[in-house]
Short mmCIF file of C-alpha atoms in Angstrom, two decimals:
data_model
loop_
_atom_site.label_atom_id
_atom_site.label_comp_id
_atom_site.label_asym_id
_atom_site.label_seq_id
_atom_site.Cartn_x
_atom_site.Cartn_y
_atom_site.Cartn_z
CA MET N 1 -0.24 -0.20 0.25
CA SER N 2 1.99 3.04 -1.44
CA GLU N 3 -0.89 5.08 -0.45
CA ASN N 4 -0.61 7.34 2.91
CA TYR N 5 -3.92 8.40 4.50
CA PHE N 6 -4.25 11.69 3.46
CA GLN N 7 -4.07 9.97 -0.03
CA LEU N 8 -6.82 7.44 0.67
CA PHE N 9 -9.14 10.45 1.93
CA GLY N 10 -8.19 12.93 -0.90
CA LEU N 11 -6.40 15.28 1.56
CA PRO N 12 -3.89 17.59 1.39
CA VAL N 13 -0.64 16.11 4.01
CA GLY N 14 -0.73 18.23 7.07
CA PHE N 15 -1.33 18.88 10.17
CA GLU N 16 -4.73 21.05 9.32
CA VAL N 17 -7.55 19.11 8.54
CA ASP N 18 -11.23 19.65 7.18
CA ALA N 19 -13.49 17.78 9.75
CA GLU N 20 -16.40 18.07 7.59
CA ALA N 21 -14.32 17.12 3.91
CA LEU N 22 -12.74 14.07 6.34
CA ALA N 23 -16.07 13.24 7.56
CA LEU N 24 -18.04 13.22 4.20
CA ARG N 25 -14.95 10.99 3.02
CA TYR N 26 -15.02 8.65 5.42
CA ARG N 27 -18.84 7.97 4.49
CA ASP N 28 -18.35 7.16 1.29
CA LEU N 29 -15.09 5.17 1.22
CA GLN N 30 -16.75 3.27 3.75
CA ARG N 31 -19.93 2.71 1.58
CA ALA N 32 -17.71 1.91 -1.35
CA ALA N 33 -15.92 -0.85 0.68
CA HIS N 34 -19.11 -2.33 3.03
CA PRO N 35 -18.30 -5.99 3.10
CA ASP N 36 -21.88 -6.51 1.72
CA ARG N 37 -21.63 -4.82 -1.55
CA TYR N 38 -19.49 -8.08 -2.10
CA ALA N 39 -21.73 -10.86 -1.06
CA GLY N 40 -21.80 -12.19 -4.64
CA ALA N 41 -18.04 -11.49 -5.05
CA SER N 42 -15.37 -14.11 -4.96
CA GLU N 43 -13.58 -15.23 -2.12
CA ARG N 44 -10.57 -13.18 -2.80
CA GLU N 45 -12.36 -9.94 -3.27
CA ARG N 46 -14.60 -10.16 -0.22
CA LEU N 47 -11.26 -10.91 1.96
CA LEU N 48 -9.62 -7.68 0.03
CA SER N 49 -12.79 -5.81 0.63
CA VAL N 50 -12.79 -6.57 4.63
CA GLN N 51 -8.71 -5.57 4.68
CA GLN N 52 -9.61 -2.35 2.44
CA ALA N 53 -12.56 -1.46 5.33
CA SER N 54 -10.15 -2.05 8.11
CA LEU N 55 -7.77 0.26 6.43
CA ILE N 56 -10.03 3.07 5.82
CA ASN N 57 -11.09 2.71 9.55
CA GLU N 58 -7.83 2.70 10.40
CA ALA N 59 -6.89 5.88 8.32
CA TYR N 60 -9.89 7.66 9.74
CA SER N 61 -9.55 7.57 13.55
CA THR N 62 -6.01 8.56 12.80
CA LEU N 63 -6.53 11.64 10.48
CA LYS N 64 -9.44 12.72 13.26
CA ASP N 65 -7.98 12.77 16.13
CA SER N 66 -4.91 15.79 16.27
CA LEU N 67 -2.44 13.70 18.66
CA ALA N 68 -2.71 10.74 16.35
CA ARG N 69 -2.73 12.56 13.30
CA ALA N 70 0.64 14.37 14.65
CA ARG N 71 2.10 11.02 15.40
CA TYR N 72 1.43 10.06 11.88
CA LEU N 73 2.84 13.41 10.07
CA LEU N 74 5.94 12.94 11.93
CA GLU N 75 6.31 9.26 11.46
CA LEU N 76 5.76 10.06 7.13
CA ASN N 77 8.22 12.30 8.22
CA GLY N 78 10.81 9.57 9.49
CA ILE N 79 10.32 11.05 13.09
CA THR N 80 9.47 8.11 15.79
CA LEU N 81 8.42 8.93 18.88
CA SER N 82 10.30 6.65 21.67
CA ASP N 83 8.30 5.53 24.22
CA THR N 84 11.24 5.42 26.30
CA ASP N 85 12.22 8.79 26.42
CA THR N 86 11.56 9.67 30.26
CA ARG N 87 13.55 13.20 30.43
CA MET N 88 11.27 15.89 30.36
CA ASP N 89 11.10 19.93 30.57
CA PRO N 90 10.82 19.96 34.47
CA MET N 91 8.58 22.96 34.87
CA PHE N 92 5.91 21.01 32.81
CA LEU N 93 6.38 17.88 34.88
CA MET N 94 6.02 19.91 38.14
CA GLU N 95 3.17 21.61 36.40
CA GLN N 96 1.75 17.69 36.13
CA MET N 97 2.25 16.92 39.38
CA GLU N 98 0.49 19.36 40.59
CA LEU N 99 -2.60 19.37 38.93
CA ARG N 100 -2.18 15.32 39.67
CA GLU N 101 -2.77 16.55 43.33
CA ALA N 102 -5.55 18.52 42.70
CA LEU N 103 -6.93 16.36 40.70
CA ASP N 104 -6.54 13.81 44.08
CA ALA N 105 -7.79 16.08 46.28
CA ALA N 106 -10.93 17.14 44.40
CA PRO N 107 -13.50 14.26 45.96
CA ALA N 108 -12.77 15.84 49.48
CA ALA N 109 -13.27 19.31 48.10
CA ALA N 110 -16.30 21.60 49.32
CA ASP N 111 -17.39 21.46 45.94
CA PRO N 112 -16.10 18.12 43.86
CA PHE N 113 -17.24 19.15 41.05
CA ALA N 114 -16.08 22.66 40.84
CA ALA N 115 -12.63 21.36 41.96
CA LEU N 116 -12.51 19.09 39.32
CA ALA N 117 -13.67 21.50 36.54
CA LYS N 118 -10.40 23.82 37.28
CA VAL N 119 -8.25 20.74 36.65
CA ARG N 120 -10.09 20.23 33.54
CA ASN N 121 -10.48 23.82 32.66
CA ALA N 122 -6.16 23.88 32.79
CA ALA N 123 -5.63 20.56 31.37
CA GLU N 124 -7.76 21.48 28.25
CA ALA N 125 -5.81 24.72 27.88
CA THR N 126 -2.81 24.00 27.83
CA GLU N 127 -3.86 21.02 25.83
CA ARG N 128 -4.92 23.97 23.04
CA GLN N 129 -2.12 25.60 23.60
CA LEU N 130 -0.34 22.82 22.35
CA VAL N 131 -2.31 21.71 19.48
CA GLU N 132 -1.72 25.38 18.46
CA GLU N 133 2.18 25.17 18.59
CA LEU N 134 1.96 21.77 17.19
CA ALA N 135 -0.11 23.53 14.32
CA ALA N 136 2.55 26.21 13.45
CA LEU N 137 5.74 23.75 13.50
CA PHE N 138 3.96 21.51 11.20
CA GLN N 139 3.01 25.06 8.89
CA ARG N 140 6.74 25.65 8.70
CA GLY N 141 7.37 22.36 7.76
CA GLU N 142 10.95 22.77 7.67
CA ALA N 143 13.24 19.99 9.25
CA GLU N 144 14.26 22.22 12.39
CA ALA N 145 10.11 22.74 13.24
CA LEU N 146 9.23 19.45 13.03
CA GLN N 147 12.42 18.50 15.46
CA GLN N 148 10.32 20.15 17.99
CA ALA N 149 7.15 18.40 17.58
CA PRO N 150 7.70 15.15 18.73
CA GLU N 151 8.21 17.54 22.69
CA ARG N 152 4.84 19.05 22.07
CA LEU N 153 3.59 15.53 20.88
CA ARG N 154 4.76 13.86 24.58
CA LYS N 155 2.99 16.55 26.35
CA LEU N 156 0.28 16.31 24.68
CA GLN N 157 -0.03 12.37 25.42
CA PHE N 158 -0.07 13.77 29.45
CA MET N 159 -2.97 15.97 29.03
CA ARG N 160 -4.71 13.44 27.43
CA LYS N 161 -4.07 11.19 30.27
CA LEU N 162 -5.20 13.59 32.79
CA LEU N 163 -8.13 14.36 31.13
CA ASP N 164 -9.10 10.64 30.94
CA GLU N 165 -8.80 10.75 34.82
CA VAL N 166 -10.77 13.63 35.00
CA ASP N 167 -13.58 12.33 33.28
CA GLU N 168 -13.15 8.59 35.25
CA ARG N 169 -13.22 10.86 38.33
CA GLU N 170 -16.37 13.22 37.25
CA GLY N 171 -18.16 9.56 36.40
CA ASP N 172 -17.14 8.33 39.69
CA LEU N 173 -18.68 11.22 41.67
CA ALA N 174 -22.13 10.83 39.75
CA HIS N 175 -21.94 7.89 40.25
CA ASN N 176 -22.00 8.15 43.76
CA ILE N 177 -24.53 11.04 44.08
CA MET H 1 -3.67 -7.48 34.64
CA ALA H 2 -2.08 -9.74 37.52
CA TYR H 3 0.27 -7.71 39.86
CA SER H 4 2.84 -9.92 41.80
CA ASP H 5 2.51 -10.20 45.18
CA LYS H 6 5.47 -7.28 45.80
CA VAL H 7 4.21 -5.01 43.98
CA ILE H 8 0.87 -5.07 45.96
CA GLU H 9 2.66 -4.99 49.18
CA HIS H 10 4.35 -1.84 48.18
CA TYR H 11 1.50 -0.70 46.26
CA GLU H 12 -0.55 -0.46 49.57
CA ASN H 13 2.49 0.46 51.83
CA PRO H 14 4.11 2.32 50.27
CA ARG H 15 7.27 3.68 51.71
CA ASN H 16 8.85 6.76 51.98
CA VAL H 17 5.70 8.71 50.18
CA GLY H 18 6.67 12.62 50.72
CA ALA H 19 8.26 15.82 49.57
CA MET H 20 11.64 17.41 50.79
CA ASP H 21 12.43 20.69 50.37
CA LYS H 22 13.67 21.23 46.61
CA ASP H 23 15.94 24.21 47.12
CA ALA H 24 17.77 22.75 49.82
CA PRO H 25 21.54 22.00 49.06
CA ASP H 26 21.34 18.88 50.74
CA VAL H 27 18.50 17.51 48.59
CA GLY H 28 18.66 16.17 45.25
CA THR H 29 15.09 16.35 43.26
CA GLY H 30 14.82 14.05 40.13
CA MET H 31 11.29 14.73 37.81
CA VAL H 32 10.65 12.30 35.36
CA GLY H 33 7.47 10.96 33.41
CA ALA H 34 6.86 8.29 30.87
CA PRO H 35 4.16 9.87 28.04
CA ALA H 36 2.65 6.45 27.19
CA CYS H 37 0.66 6.13 29.92
CA GLY H 38 0.82 9.80 31.59
CA ASP H 39 2.87 8.95 34.77
CA VAL H 40 4.80 11.18 36.91
CA MET H 41 7.32 10.50 39.47
CA ARG H 42 9.29 12.74 41.76
CA LEU H 43 12.08 11.15 43.49
CA GLN H 44 14.02 13.06 46.20
CA ILE H 45 17.51 12.61 48.15
CA LYS H 46 19.00 13.58 51.19
CA VAL H 47 22.79 13.42 50.91
CA SER H 48 25.18 14.04 54.10
CA ALA H 49 27.83 15.53 54.01
CA GLU H 50 30.47 12.11 52.89
CA GLY H 51 28.42 11.59 49.74
CA VAL H 52 25.98 9.29 51.38
CA ILE H 53 21.78 9.32 51.21
CA GLU H 54 20.37 9.80 54.30
CA ASP H 55 16.64 9.58 53.52
CA ALA H 56 14.95 9.27 50.58
CA LYS H 57 11.11 10.41 49.75
CA PHE H 58 8.72 9.33 46.31
CA LYS H 59 5.70 11.05 44.91
CA THR H 60 4.18 9.19 41.81
CA TYR H 61 1.41 9.53 39.97
CA GLY H 62 1.12 6.41 38.12
CA CYS H 63 -0.09 2.54 37.81
CA GLY H 64 0.49 -0.15 40.51
CA SER H 65 4.12 -0.69 38.91
CA ALA H 66 5.41 2.40 38.38
CA ILE H 67 4.20 2.93 42.22
CA ALA H 68 5.57 0.37 43.33
CA SER H 69 9.01 0.72 41.29
CA SER H 70 9.56 4.27 42.87
CA SER H 71 8.94 2.95 46.51
CA LEU H 72 11.34 -0.08 46.31
CA VAL H 73 14.79 2.51 45.16
CA THR H 74 13.89 4.70 47.96
CA GLU H 75 14.30 1.86 50.09
CA TRP H 76 16.99 0.49 48.46
CA MET H 77 18.77 3.89 47.65
CA LYS H 78 18.94 4.59 52.06
CA GLY H 79 22.91 4.67 53.25
CA LYS H 80 24.12 3.79 49.74
CA THR H 81 26.78 6.43 48.23
CA LEU H 82 25.89 7.99 45.21
CA ASP H 83 28.32 5.80 43.00
CA GLN H 84 25.90 2.31 44.77
CA ALA H 85 23.21 4.47 43.98
CA LEU H 86 23.78 4.65 40.64
CA GLU H 87 24.61 1.07 40.36
CA ILE H 88 20.59 0.19 40.91
CA LYS H 89 19.54 -0.75 37.46
CA ASN H 90 15.42 -0.90 36.04
CA SER H 91 16.66 -4.31 35.31
CA GLN H 92 16.84 -5.13 39.47
CA ILE H 93 14.03 -3.49 40.30
CA ALA H 94 11.83 -5.37 37.92
CA GLU H 95 13.25 -8.76 38.73
CA GLU H 96 12.51 -8.05 42.80
CA LEU H 97 9.04 -7.15 41.74
CA ALA H 98 8.15 -9.78 38.88
CA LEU H 99 7.50 -7.30 36.92
CA PRO H 100 5.93 -8.58 33.62
CA PRO H 101 7.10 -7.35 29.89
CA VAL H 102 4.28 -4.03 29.33
CA LYS H 103 5.37 -3.05 33.23
CA ILE H 104 9.34 -3.12 32.50
CA HIS H 105 8.93 0.80 31.13
CA CYS H 106 7.60 1.14 35.37
CA SER H 107 11.47 0.34 36.35
CA VAL H 108 12.84 2.55 33.83
CA LEU H 109 11.56 5.55 34.82
CA ALA H 110 12.70 4.43 38.45
CA GLU H 111 15.77 4.00 37.15
CA ASP H 112 16.03 7.45 35.83
CA ALA H 113 14.47 9.25 37.81
CA ILE H 114 17.41 8.07 40.72
CA LYS H 115 19.63 9.44 37.84
CA ALA H 116 17.65 12.78 37.62
CA ALA H 117 17.94 13.23 41.22
CA ILE H 118 21.47 12.53 41.64
CA GLU H 119 22.36 14.97 38.74
CA ASP H 120 20.46 17.65 40.37
CA TYR H 121 22.48 17.15 43.88
CA LYS H 122 25.57 17.09 41.90
CA THR H 123 24.64 20.44 40.19
CA LYS H 124 23.63 21.87 42.91
CA GLN H 125 27.13 21.39 44.97
CA SER H 126 29.12 22.44 42.07
CA ARG H 127 27.37 26.02 41.87
CA ALA H 128 27.25 26.10 45.89
#
């Protein structure tokens, strides 16, 4: 398969993606590859349609999400993220620590939902900023800019994880009312 | 995922949880993070004039294996010289806690935290 996910969806290769065009194209591609259309086809054709459908799904979930999209774009540029790189900007880790502490303390706060919302707002603000920075780096596109992207991406991963935990805590709280 | 008895033991009774004054000249602070799982680990050491680690504290936000790994290294570091502490390897941590392959990165995080804390201490000393 020489075509990349962007080409598959007929979209320009880049961080900024037209969400509407992506969703429309996804629907069309999915319809065309639907296994039901191959009910009377040969075994081989059916198998290919199943593979094609799974590729379309994989491509769609990658292009739809800013984190997955950024990671994929870097891979297209020959930059793979290392998950074992544990050194990070100490200030950022300090902030992570503080947000985690606030998250832990939230259920015991006078207004636990407000305490959780505060953590969420802080995490979402950082998330937005990181996505903007990534967009600017990919916009520049030269090697020097792309070298700076993995660090932003790692931070974004932390923020996503934190936001997942905020969701979880909110669920627990709502459940216990 | 099934945790080993040792992981559960450290997870339920973590040793040396807490914080030290990060601005104190005899305290070294190591902050590390694992982006893949969002774990954050802070390891702090208090070093005597003879270069022996007198006390160690940690605070870790992460899975049971990450907490157990940091709890274990605080125990191991106490009484060691800085050079001895630097010899602690993630493989020893993983072996002691019987970590499964998917959790090896938690022990890597703990080893990196040791290095970061010692480096921070040495940097402070060279500036003093």
